GROMACS .gro file of C-alpha atoms in nm:
model
  467
    1MET     CA    1  -1.127  -8.100   2.907
    2LEU     CA    2  -1.323  -7.929   3.182
    3ALA     CA    3  -1.276  -8.027   3.545
    4VAL     CA    4  -1.642  -8.073   3.638
    5GLY     CA    5  -1.851  -8.171   3.932
    6VAL     CA    6  -2.227  -8.229   3.934
    7GLN     CA    7  -2.432  -8.111   4.231
    8LYS     CA    8  -2.803  -8.110   4.314
    9THR     CA    9  -2.798  -7.786   4.506
   10HIS     CA   10  -2.888  -7.420   4.467
   11LEU     CA   11  -2.556  -7.303   4.612
   12MET     CA   12  -2.374  -7.083   4.362
   13LEU     CA   13  -2.044  -6.896   4.360
   14PRO     CA   14  -1.967  -6.686   4.669
   15ILE     CA   15  -2.052  -6.317   4.673
   16ASP     CA   16  -1.775  -6.102   4.820
   17ASP     CA   17  -1.907  -5.753   4.740
   18SER     CA   18  -1.946  -5.506   5.026
   19GLY     CA   19  -2.215  -5.244   5.057
   20ALA     CA   20  -2.588  -5.274   5.009
   21LYS     CA   21  -2.784  -5.128   4.723
   22THR     CA   22  -3.125  -4.973   4.763
   23ALA     CA   23  -3.394  -5.218   4.659
   24PRO     CA   24  -3.540  -5.111   4.324
   25PRO     CA   25  -3.905  -5.006   4.331
   26SER     CA   26  -4.155  -5.247   4.184
   27ARG     CA   27  -4.232  -5.123   3.832
   28GLU     CA   28  -4.408  -5.266   3.532
   29LYS     CA   29  -4.184  -5.095   3.278
   30PRO     CA   30  -3.803  -5.067   3.296
   31LEU     CA   31  -3.667  -4.724   3.390
   32LEU     CA   32  -3.406  -4.538   3.181
   33LEU     CA   33  -3.223  -4.245   3.342
   34VAL     CA   34  -3.117  -3.983   3.084
   35VAL     CA   35  -2.823  -3.760   3.183
   36ASP     CA   36  -2.758  -3.461   2.952
   37ASP     CA   37  -2.711  -3.093   3.040
   38LYS     CA   38  -2.862  -2.970   2.710
   39GLN     CA   39  -3.240  -2.934   2.732
   40HIS     CA   40  -3.291  -2.974   2.358
   41ASN     CA   41  -3.087  -3.299   2.365
   42THR     CA   42  -3.299  -3.437   2.649
   43THR     CA   43  -3.623  -3.344   2.469
   44GLU     CA   44  -3.505  -3.510   2.149
   45LEU     CA   45  -3.399  -3.828   2.332
   46VAL     CA   46  -3.727  -3.854   2.524
   47ASN     CA   47  -3.918  -3.815   2.198
   48LYS     CA   48  -3.712  -4.096   2.042
   49LEU     CA   49  -3.785  -4.317   2.344
   50SER     CA   50  -4.162  -4.257   2.341
   51SER     CA   51  -4.223  -4.557   2.116
   52PHE     CA   52  -4.048  -4.799   2.353
   53PRO     CA   53  -4.218  -4.972   2.650
   54LEU     CA   54  -4.016  -4.798   2.921
   55GLU     CA   55  -4.020  -4.508   3.164
   56THR     CA   56  -3.773  -4.218   3.152
   57HIS     CA   57  -3.628  -3.990   3.417
   58CYS     CA   58  -3.398  -3.700   3.326
   59THR     CA   59  -3.129  -3.496   3.499
   60ASP     CA   60  -2.884  -3.236   3.372
   61ASN     CA   61  -2.576  -3.302   3.589
   62GLY     CA   62  -2.349  -3.587   3.690
   63ARG     CA   63  -2.362  -3.551   4.068
   64CYS     CA   64  -2.738  -3.563   4.068
   65ALA     CA   65  -2.723  -3.862   3.834
   66LEU     CA   66  -2.513  -4.061   4.081
   67GLN     CA   67  -2.757  -3.986   4.363
   68LEU     CA   68  -3.055  -4.078   4.144
   69MET     CA   69  -2.889  -4.404   4.049
   70ARG     CA   70  -2.859  -4.492   4.418
   71GLU     CA   71  -3.219  -4.394   4.496
   72LEU     CA   72  -3.412  -4.503   4.186
   73GLN     CA   73  -3.203  -4.803   4.082
   74PRO     CA   74  -3.281  -4.748   3.711
   75ASN     CA   75  -3.250  -5.040   3.474
   76TRP     CA   76  -3.009  -4.843   3.252
   77VAL     CA   77  -2.849  -4.500   3.228
   78LEU     CA   78  -2.801  -4.298   2.908
   79LEU     CA   79  -2.502  -4.079   2.997
   80ASP     CA   80  -2.364  -3.778   2.810
   81MET     CA   81  -1.983  -3.776   2.834
   82CYS     CA   82  -1.962  -3.393   2.820
   83LEU     CA   83  -2.103  -3.275   3.152
   84PRO     CA   84  -2.026  -2.929   3.294
   85ASP     CA   85  -2.022  -3.015   3.664
   86ILE     CA   86  -1.800  -3.325   3.669
   87ASP     CA   87  -1.559  -3.507   3.440
   88ALA     CA   88  -1.767  -3.792   3.301
   89TYR     CA   89  -1.476  -4.040   3.320
   90ARG     CA   90  -1.433  -3.963   3.689
   91LEU     CA   91  -1.806  -4.020   3.727
   92LEU     CA   92  -1.767  -4.357   3.550
   93ASN     CA   93  -1.490  -4.445   3.793
   94GLN     CA   94  -1.711  -4.359   4.091
   95ILE     CA   95  -1.998  -4.565   3.949
   96GLN     CA   96  -1.776  -4.867   3.886
   97ALA     CA   97  -1.639  -4.853   4.242
   98ASP     CA   98  -1.978  -4.809   4.414
   99PRO     CA   99  -2.140  -5.147   4.498
  100ARG     CA  100  -2.481  -4.978   4.510
  101VAL     CA  101  -2.478  -4.879   4.141
  102CYS     CA  102  -2.193  -5.064   3.965
  103HIS     CA  103  -2.438  -5.326   3.834
  104ILE     CA  104  -2.646  -5.070   3.638
  105PRO     CA  105  -2.572  -5.086   3.262
  106LEU     CA  106  -2.460  -4.761   3.099
  107ILE     CA  107  -2.501  -4.630   2.744
  108LEU     CA  108  -2.241  -4.361   2.680
  109MET     CA  109  -2.297  -4.070   2.441
  110LEU     CA  110  -1.955  -3.965   2.309
  111PRO     CA  111  -1.884  -3.630   2.138
  112ASN     CA  112  -1.672  -3.793   1.866
  113LEU     CA  113  -1.532  -4.129   1.761
  114SER     CA  114  -1.218  -4.095   1.970
  115SER     CA  115  -1.065  -3.852   2.215
  116GLN     CA  116  -0.761  -3.820   2.438
  117ALA     CA  117  -0.977  -3.880   2.746
  118GLN     CA  118  -1.117  -4.199   2.594
  119LEU     CA  119  -0.765  -4.321   2.515
  120GLU     CA  120  -0.652  -4.255   2.872
  121ASN     CA  121  -0.952  -4.428   3.029
  122ASN     CA  122  -1.031  -4.702   2.780
  123ARG     CA  123  -1.081  -4.964   3.051
  124LEU     CA  124  -1.377  -4.766   3.184
  125VAL     CA  125  -1.538  -4.766   2.839
  126TRP     CA  126  -1.463  -5.099   2.670
  127SER     CA  127  -1.760  -5.293   2.818
  128ARG     CA  128  -2.011  -5.004   2.778
  129GLU     CA  129  -2.238  -4.950   2.485
  130THR     CA  130  -2.157  -4.623   2.307
  131LEU     CA  131  -2.339  -4.382   2.078
  132ILE     CA  132  -2.148  -4.119   1.881
  133LYS     CA  133  -2.299  -3.772   1.848
  134PRO     CA  134  -2.482  -3.680   1.634
  135ILE     CA  135  -2.667  -4.001   1.713
  136ASP     CA  136  -2.775  -4.227   1.429
  137PRO     CA  137  -3.146  -4.311   1.483
  138ASP     CA  138  -3.103  -4.673   1.373
  139ALA     CA  139  -2.808  -4.726   1.609
  140PHE     CA  140  -3.007  -4.570   1.894
  141LYS     CA  141  -3.307  -4.791   1.823
  142HIS     CA  142  -3.083  -5.099   1.805
  143ILE     CA  143  -2.920  -5.038   2.144
  144ILE     CA  144  -3.247  -4.962   2.324
  145SER     CA  145  -3.405  -5.272   2.169
  146LEU     CA  146  -3.104  -5.478   2.277
  147PHE     CA  147  -3.138  -5.368   2.639
  148LEU     CA  148  -3.513  -5.432   2.638
  149PHE     CA  149  -3.440  -5.780   2.502
  150MET     CA  150  -3.183  -5.847   2.777
  151GLU     CA  151  -3.421  -5.710   3.040
  152ARG     CA  152  -3.649  -6.007   2.982
  153GLY     CA  153  -3.358  -6.239   3.056
  154ARG     CA  154  -3.259  -6.041   3.366
  155ARG     CA  155  -3.610  -6.071   3.510
  156ILE     CA  156  -3.615  -6.446   3.452
  157VAL     CA  157  -3.281  -6.485   3.633
  158ALA     CA  158  -3.397  -6.260   3.918
  159ARG     CA  159  -3.707  -6.477   3.970
  160MET     CA  160  -3.507  -6.800   3.987
  161HIS     CA  161  -3.367  -6.752   4.336
  162ALA     CA  162  -3.272  -6.466   4.568
  163HIS     CA  163  -2.905  -6.559   4.533
  164HIS     CA  164  -2.926  -6.520   4.157
  165GLU     CA  165  -3.049  -6.161   4.194
  166ALA     CA  166  -2.747  -6.092   4.416
  167LEU     CA  167  -2.527  -6.233   4.139
  168ILE     CA  168  -2.684  -5.996   3.885
  169ASP     CA  169  -2.571  -5.700   4.096
  170SER     CA  170  -2.229  -5.839   4.188
  171LYS     CA  171  -1.909  -5.649   4.107
  172ASN     CA  172  -1.706  -5.963   4.044
  173GLU     CA  173  -1.947  -6.236   3.932
  174GLY     CA  174  -2.038  -6.261   3.565
  175LEU     CA  175  -2.370  -6.399   3.442
  176LEU     CA  176  -2.455  -6.529   3.095
  177GLY     CA  177  -2.809  -6.638   3.010
  178LEU     CA  178  -2.836  -6.895   2.728
  179ASN     CA  179  -3.136  -6.998   2.522
  180ARG     CA  180  -3.205  -7.355   2.414
  181ALA     CA  181  -2.978  -7.319   2.112
  182GLY     CA  182  -2.685  -7.220   2.338
  183ARG     CA  183  -2.686  -6.856   2.228
  184ILE     CA  184  -2.616  -6.578   2.478
  185VAL     CA  185  -2.932  -6.372   2.532
  186TYR     CA  186  -2.839  -6.199   2.858
  187VAL     CA  187  -2.518  -6.072   3.016
  188ASN     CA  188  -2.483  -5.871   3.336
  189ASN     CA  189  -2.245  -5.577   3.380
  190SER     CA  190  -1.971  -5.781   3.546
  191GLY     CA  191  -1.989  -6.049   3.280
  192ALA     CA  192  -1.932  -5.793   3.004
  193ARG     CA  193  -1.644  -5.635   3.197
  194LEU     CA  194  -1.472  -5.967   3.266
  195LEU     CA  195  -1.504  -6.069   2.901
  196GLN     CA  196  -1.387  -5.720   2.795
  197ALA     CA  197  -1.680  -5.686   2.557
  198ARG     CA  198  -1.994  -5.479   2.511
  199PRO     CA  199  -2.330  -5.656   2.547
  200SER     CA  200  -2.397  -5.604   2.175
  201GLN     CA  201  -2.079  -5.804   2.102
  202LEU     CA  202  -2.190  -6.093   2.322
  203VAL     CA  203  -2.565  -6.124   2.272
  204GLY     CA  204  -2.628  -6.370   1.990
  205LEU     CA  205  -2.295  -6.552   2.025
  206PHE     CA  206  -2.296  -6.925   2.085
  207MET     CA  207  -2.152  -7.015   2.425
  208GLU     CA  208  -1.919  -7.251   2.240
  209SER     CA  209  -1.727  -6.949   2.107
  210ILE     CA  210  -1.649  -6.829   2.461
  211PHE     CA  211  -1.462  -7.143   2.569
  212GLU     CA  212  -1.087  -7.141   2.511
  213TYR     CA  213  -1.059  -7.471   2.330
  214PRO     CA  214  -1.084  -7.421   1.951
  215ASN     CA  215  -1.410  -7.476   1.768
  216ARG     CA  216  -1.350  -7.577   1.407
  217SER     CA  217  -1.712  -7.635   1.310
  218VAL     CA  218  -1.924  -7.368   1.141
  219VAL     CA  219  -2.236  -7.534   1.279
  220SER     CA  220  -2.319  -7.533   1.649
  221ALA     CA  221  -2.309  -7.866   1.828
  222TRP     CA  222  -2.459  -7.730   2.150
  223ASP     CA  223  -2.697  -8.025   2.188
  224GLU     CA  224  -2.390  -8.248   2.234
  225HIS     CA  225  -2.200  -8.014   2.466
  226PRO     CA  226  -2.146  -8.140   2.827
  227ILE     CA  227  -2.314  -7.832   2.973
  228CYS     CA  228  -2.626  -7.886   2.765
  229THR     CA  229  -2.649  -8.260   2.822
  230ILE     CA  230  -2.594  -8.236   3.199
  231CYS     CA  231  -2.835  -7.944   3.244
  232GLN     CA  232  -3.111  -8.128   3.060
  233ASN     CA  233  -3.170  -8.278   3.402
  234LYS     CA  234  -3.341  -7.972   3.548
  235GLU     CA  235  -3.233  -8.057   3.903
  236THR     CA  236  -2.863  -8.075   3.822
  237ILE     CA  237  -2.611  -7.792   3.853
  238LEU     CA  238  -2.277  -7.831   3.678
  239GLN     CA  239  -1.982  -7.694   3.879
  240VAL     CA  240  -1.655  -7.639   3.687
  241GLU     CA  241  -1.363  -7.561   3.915
  242SER     CA  242  -1.116  -7.447   3.648
  243ALA     CA  243  -1.146  -7.347   3.285
  244HIS     CA  244  -1.057  -7.069   3.044
  245PHE     CA  245  -1.288  -6.826   2.862
  246TRP     CA  246  -1.179  -6.608   2.570
  247CYS     CA  247  -1.209  -6.231   2.607
  248SER     CA  248  -1.273  -5.999   2.313
  249GLN     CA  249  -0.930  -5.835   2.363
  250GLY     CA  250  -0.756  -6.168   2.297
  251GLU     CA  251  -0.687  -6.245   2.664
  252SER     CA  252  -0.749  -6.590   2.807
  253LEU     CA  253  -0.954  -6.559   3.127
  254PRO     CA  254  -0.905  -6.831   3.395
  255VAL     CA  255  -1.244  -6.892   3.556
  256LYS     CA  256  -1.453  -7.100   3.790
  257PHE     CA  257  -1.813  -7.134   3.673
  258ALA     CA  258  -2.145  -7.301   3.739
  259ALA     CA  259  -2.410  -7.391   3.482
  260VAL     CA  260  -2.761  -7.373   3.628
  261PRO     CA  261  -3.069  -7.502   3.438
  262VAL     CA  262  -3.364  -7.262   3.418
  263LEU     CA  263  -3.706  -7.399   3.510
  264LYS     CA  264  -4.034  -7.296   3.349
  265SER     CA  265  -3.892  -7.063   3.087
  266THR     CA  266  -3.905  -7.069   2.709
  267GLU     CA  267  -3.652  -6.786   2.669
  268LEU     CA  268  -3.369  -6.910   2.894
  269SER     CA  269  -3.239  -7.263   2.923
  270VAL     CA  270  -2.914  -7.229   3.121
  271VAL     CA  271  -2.748  -6.956   3.328
  272ILE     CA  272  -2.366  -6.952   3.345
  273ALA     CA  273  -2.228  -6.786   3.660
  274PHE     CA  274  -1.852  -6.728   3.652
  275ARG     CA  275  -1.568  -6.540   3.818
  276ARG     CA  276  -1.198  -6.494   3.755
  277LEU     CA  277  -0.974  -6.736   3.943
  278SER     CA  278  -0.719  -6.575   4.169
  279ALA     CA  279  -0.349  -6.652   4.118
  280THR     CA  280  -0.356  -6.884   4.421
  281GLU     CA  281  -0.659  -7.071   4.287
  282GLN     CA  282  -0.491  -7.110   3.947
  283VAL     CA  283  -0.187  -7.269   4.113
  284THR     CA  284  -0.410  -7.497   4.322
  285ALA     CA  285  -0.608  -7.601   4.014
  286GLY     CA  286  -0.290  -7.652   3.811
  287LEU     CA  287  -0.430  -7.413   3.553
  288LYS     CA  288  -0.163  -7.281   3.321
  289SER     CA  289  -0.173  -6.962   3.121
  290GLY     CA  290  -0.350  -6.999   2.788
  291ASN     CA  291  -0.045  -6.853   2.611
  292PRO     CA  292   0.303  -6.898   2.763
  293ARG     CA  293   0.431  -6.608   2.551
  294ARG     CA  294   0.185  -6.361   2.699
  295ASP     CA  295   0.192  -6.177   3.029
  296ALA     CA  296  -0.089  -6.322   3.242
  297LEU     CA  297  -0.191  -5.985   3.390
  298THR     CA  298  -0.184  -5.746   3.094
  299GLY     CA  299  -0.214  -5.984   2.800
  300LEU     CA  300   0.092  -5.820   2.641
  301SER     CA  301   0.397  -6.001   2.513
  302ASN     CA  302   0.625  -6.120   2.792
  303ARG     CA  303   1.003  -6.104   2.803
  304VAL     CA  304   1.049  -6.437   2.621
  305ASP     CA  305   0.824  -6.337   2.333
  306CYS     CA  306   0.973  -5.988   2.323
  307VAL     CA  307   1.328  -6.119   2.277
  308ASP     CA  308   1.220  -6.344   1.988
  309VAL     CA  309   1.030  -6.064   1.814
  310MET     CA  310   1.324  -5.827   1.855
  311LYS     CA  311   1.550  -6.078   1.678
  312THR     CA  312   1.323  -6.046   1.374
  313LEU     CA  313   1.320  -5.666   1.398
  314ILE     CA  314   1.700  -5.650   1.423
  315HIS     CA  315   1.739  -5.881   1.123
  316ARG     CA  316   1.497  -5.664   0.924
  317ALA     CA  317   1.675  -5.345   1.029
  318GLN     CA  318   2.008  -5.490   0.911
  319GLN     CA  319   1.866  -5.594   0.575
  320ARG     CA  320   1.690  -5.266   0.505
  321ASN     CA  321   1.940  -5.039   0.677
  322HIS     CA  322   1.666  -4.908   0.907
  323SER     CA  323   1.687  -4.792   1.266
  324LEU     CA  324   1.542  -4.972   1.567
  325SER     CA  325   1.471  -4.781   1.886
  326VAL     CA  326   1.407  -4.952   2.220
  327PHE     CA  327   1.231  -4.769   2.504
  328HIS     CA  328   1.240  -4.913   2.856
  329VAL     CA  329   0.948  -4.765   3.056
  330ASP     CA  330   0.958  -4.797   3.436
  331VAL     CA  331   0.675  -4.680   3.663
  332ASP     CA  332   0.831  -4.466   3.936
  333HIS     CA  333   0.776  -4.564   4.301
  334PHE     CA  334   0.535  -4.843   4.209
  335ALA     CA  335   0.610  -5.039   4.528
  336ASN     CA  336   0.490  -4.743   4.736
  337LEU     CA  337   0.162  -4.735   4.545
  338ASN     CA  338   0.112  -5.109   4.603
  339ASP     CA  339   0.171  -5.063   4.975
  340THR     CA  340  -0.065  -4.765   4.995
  341LEU     CA  341  -0.361  -4.868   4.777
  342GLY     CA  342  -0.317  -5.246   4.762
  343HIS     CA  343  -0.211  -5.497   4.501
  344ALA     CA  344  -0.552  -5.504   4.330
  345VAL     CA  345  -0.527  -5.135   4.243
  346GLY     CA  346  -0.162  -5.187   4.148
  347ASP     CA  347  -0.256  -5.464   3.907
  348GLU     CA  348  -0.528  -5.249   3.751
  349LEU     CA  349  -0.277  -4.968   3.712
  350LEU     CA  350  -0.032  -5.190   3.525
  351VAL     CA  351  -0.306  -5.306   3.288
  352SER     CA  352  -0.405  -4.943   3.225
  353VAL     CA  353  -0.043  -4.841   3.166
  354GLY     CA  354  -0.017  -5.115   2.904
  355MET     CA  355  -0.337  -5.002   2.735
  356ARG     CA  356  -0.224  -4.639   2.719
  357LEU     CA  357   0.107  -4.737   2.565
  358LYS     CA  358  -0.070  -4.959   2.313
  359GLY     CA  359  -0.297  -4.672   2.217
  360ILE     CA  360  -0.013  -4.451   2.088
  361LEU     CA  361   0.178  -4.721   1.900
  362ASP     CA  362   0.139  -4.851   1.547
  363GLU     CA  363   0.043  -5.212   1.477
  364GLN     CA  364   0.396  -5.307   1.372
  365ASP     CA  365   0.555  -5.168   1.692
  366VAL     CA  366   0.637  -5.403   1.980
  367LEU     CA  367   0.495  -5.362   2.330
  368ALA     CA  368   0.580  -5.600   2.614
  369ARG     CA  369   0.566  -5.620   2.990
  370LEU     CA  370   0.908  -5.731   3.108
  371GLY     CA  371   0.797  -5.791   3.467
  372ALA     CA  372   0.679  -5.601   3.775
  373ASP     CA  373   0.643  -5.235   3.672
  374GLU     CA  374   0.864  -5.250   3.361
  375PHE     CA  375   0.747  -5.222   3.001
  376LEU     CA  376   0.932  -5.225   2.671
  377VAL     CA  377   0.850  -5.047   2.346
  378ALA     CA  378   1.042  -5.124   2.025
  379VAL     CA  379   0.983  -4.895   1.727
  380SER     CA  380   1.137  -4.917   1.379
  381GLY     CA  381   1.200  -4.624   1.149
  382LEU     CA  382   1.268  -4.335   1.389
  383SER     CA  383   1.535  -4.157   1.190
  384SER     CA  384   1.682  -3.926   1.455
  385PRO     CA  385   1.731  -3.881   1.831
  386GLN     CA  386   1.483  -3.593   1.809
  387GLN     CA  387   1.209  -3.832   1.697
  388GLU     CA  388   1.299  -4.076   1.974
  389ALA     CA  389   1.290  -3.793   2.229
  390ALA     CA  390   0.950  -3.683   2.098
  391LEU     CA  391   0.804  -4.032   2.150
  392ALA     CA  392   0.959  -4.059   2.498
  393HIS     CA  393   0.814  -3.719   2.587
  394LYS     CA  394   0.472  -3.830   2.459
  395ILE     CA  395   0.487  -4.142   2.678
  396ILE     CA  396   0.576  -3.934   2.985
  397LEU     CA  397   0.294  -3.683   2.928
  398LEU     CA  398   0.043  -3.964   2.870
  399MET     CA  399   0.137  -4.132   3.198
  400ASN     CA  400   0.117  -3.801   3.387
  401CYS     CA  401  -0.260  -3.792   3.323
  402PRO     CA  402  -0.446  -3.943   3.622
  403PHE     CA  403  -0.553  -4.307   3.612
  404LEU     CA  404  -0.910  -4.367   3.732
  405ILE     CA  405  -0.908  -4.700   3.914
  406ALA     CA  406  -1.154  -4.848   4.166
  407GLY     CA  407  -1.278  -4.508   4.279
  408HIS     CA  408  -0.925  -4.364   4.311
  409GLU     CA  409  -0.746  -4.103   4.103
  410VAL     CA  410  -0.395  -4.245   4.078
  411TYR     CA  411  -0.108  -4.021   3.968
  412VAL     CA  412   0.219  -4.174   3.854
  413THR     CA  413   0.531  -4.077   3.667
  414VAL     CA  414   0.760  -4.291   3.452
  415SER     CA  415   1.130  -4.299   3.373
  416VAL     CA  416   1.222  -4.389   3.015
  417GLY     CA  417   1.554  -4.529   2.892
  418ILE     CA  418   1.628  -4.522   2.520
  419ALA     CA  419   1.868  -4.757   2.338
  420ARG     CA  420   1.922  -4.749   1.960
  421PHE     CA  421   2.037  -5.030   1.733
  422PRO     CA  422   2.324  -5.070   1.653
  423HIS     CA  423   2.477  -4.798   1.873
  424ALA     CA  424   2.357  -4.955   2.199
  425GLY     CA  425   2.380  -5.320   2.094
  426CYS     CA  426   2.340  -5.556   1.802
  427GLU     CA  427   2.128  -5.825   1.963
  428PRO     CA  428   1.813  -5.822   2.183
  429THR     CA  429   1.975  -5.892   2.519
  430SER     CA  430   2.230  -5.611   2.495
  431LEU     CA  431   1.969  -5.364   2.370
  432LEU     CA  432   1.738  -5.450   2.660
  433GLN     CA  433   2.014  -5.428   2.916
  434ASN     CA  434   2.135  -5.093   2.786
  435ALA     CA  435   1.784  -4.950   2.774
  436GLU     CA  436   1.740  -5.057   3.137
  437ARG     CA  437   2.074  -4.894   3.227
  438ALA     CA  438   1.958  -4.573   3.063
  439THR     CA  439   1.642  -4.586   3.276
  440GLN     CA  440   1.849  -4.627   3.592
  441ARG     CA  441   2.061  -4.327   3.493
  442CYS     CA  442   1.737  -4.131   3.435
  443LYS     CA  443   1.627  -4.212   3.789
  444THR     CA  444   1.947  -4.071   3.933
  445PHE     CA  445   1.854  -3.734   3.782
  446GLY     CA  446   1.507  -3.714   3.935
  447ARG     CA  447   1.276  -3.952   3.740
  448ASN     CA  448   0.975  -3.844   3.529
  449ASN     CA  449   1.212  -3.797   3.235
  450TYR     CA  450   1.400  -3.985   2.963
  451HIS     CA  451   1.766  -4.064   2.906
  452PHE     CA  452   1.959  -4.194   2.604
  453PHE     CA  453   2.200  -4.478   2.663
  454GLN     CA  454   2.566  -4.376   2.653
  455PRO     CA  455   2.866  -4.608   2.688
  456ILE     CA  456   2.936  -4.444   3.023
  457ASP     CA  457   2.610  -4.587   3.157
  458THR     CA  458   2.768  -4.899   3.306
  459GLU     CA  459   2.634  -5.088   3.603
  460LYS     CA  460   2.925  -4.967   3.817
  461THR     CA  461   2.852  -4.603   3.738
  462ILE     CA  462   2.480  -4.644   3.805
  463THR     CA  463   2.543  -4.820   4.135
  464THR     CA  464   2.765  -4.531   4.245
  465PHE     CA  465   2.499  -4.275   4.156
  466CYS     CA  466   2.216  -4.468   4.325
  467SER     CA  467   2.396  -4.543   4.649
   0.00000   0.00000   0.00000
């Protein structure tokens, strides 16, 4: 159950963002900034928007868009991802790192359903609404209507208290506005990012589906939920020191949250303000990971789960006379990056590395984080060393592309060790150890490369080379 505390106070969760945003001008209609370098695209979009109760402002380049976001504080931005003056993903990274504009919701116009750039920078995209060119009129209308609907909720929250408006704009504090039925009708930018979901995936959901504990009923029982019953007293704020929310990517999110009743509103009943608990806070609260077989940072399989899954893969390979290839992927000089840019950026990098690896693998392949900066990939059915080398080369090239994290462009290389069943071992532990030994041998020859395990790759030999 939830660890709760009831308070009659307007004090909410602490705001730790730095930097001040320009106060938005007082306007009757919400403002949409349209960013597209093609004049005919801009004209077409403005014509489509003419039937909506909003104002529009247009620009044809990314650098100007960032400055206009700081000055005008638009309610939303409709951003073309093919700009001539700046890489749009780098622009997204700058926006996300800037406390003056990171709260502004973005609608991204993508040139196709998927691209290499989108694969490399998926974490910048996953909580943004997207439109695929050529744009479907019904999809366009739906997204604009969705944001207009959420704008009503945002204005109600902003009127509640000055501190609530600061929460709306926070980089690290999520907000969910609930109606009387317990459905989500408003989510701020940080809330969508923390829950790894787009607003269109969240709006309309019952809050009961966000909590980690399973809900086996097809009918909402929100009227009986502790949050609803406690917040019926309009002077009472419910403070929950430790809980878990589910994210759309399957990750369990450890949080601290407050449930605040909304006064004098027919559209909102409760506002949920939440933030991720730090590792220290989780230990203090005695909060355990939602899944002991998953890595808490990346959500990938951990070493324990990986070993068990590999037992199944080895058994299957023996029965079907198939191959099994194990790739040990080690981020080069990761400790130096942590020391230079900080552990927060390092953690984000590891999550992004995991996502890039996942993006090039099939569903039946195994991906795990073994610990620190080490990942494991296990692939069945590669029939030759040439195919294994091709996959290792693909991994290396993918990691050589810059990572866009917290306003930084981070460049890394990886060393890859390859071990094949049964040549390099007939059980998970020996395969893992020999893949790791191959990685160490790779590092002795300059890193940013791959190496196949050979019987000569013993610990003694590697120690001699590394000393």
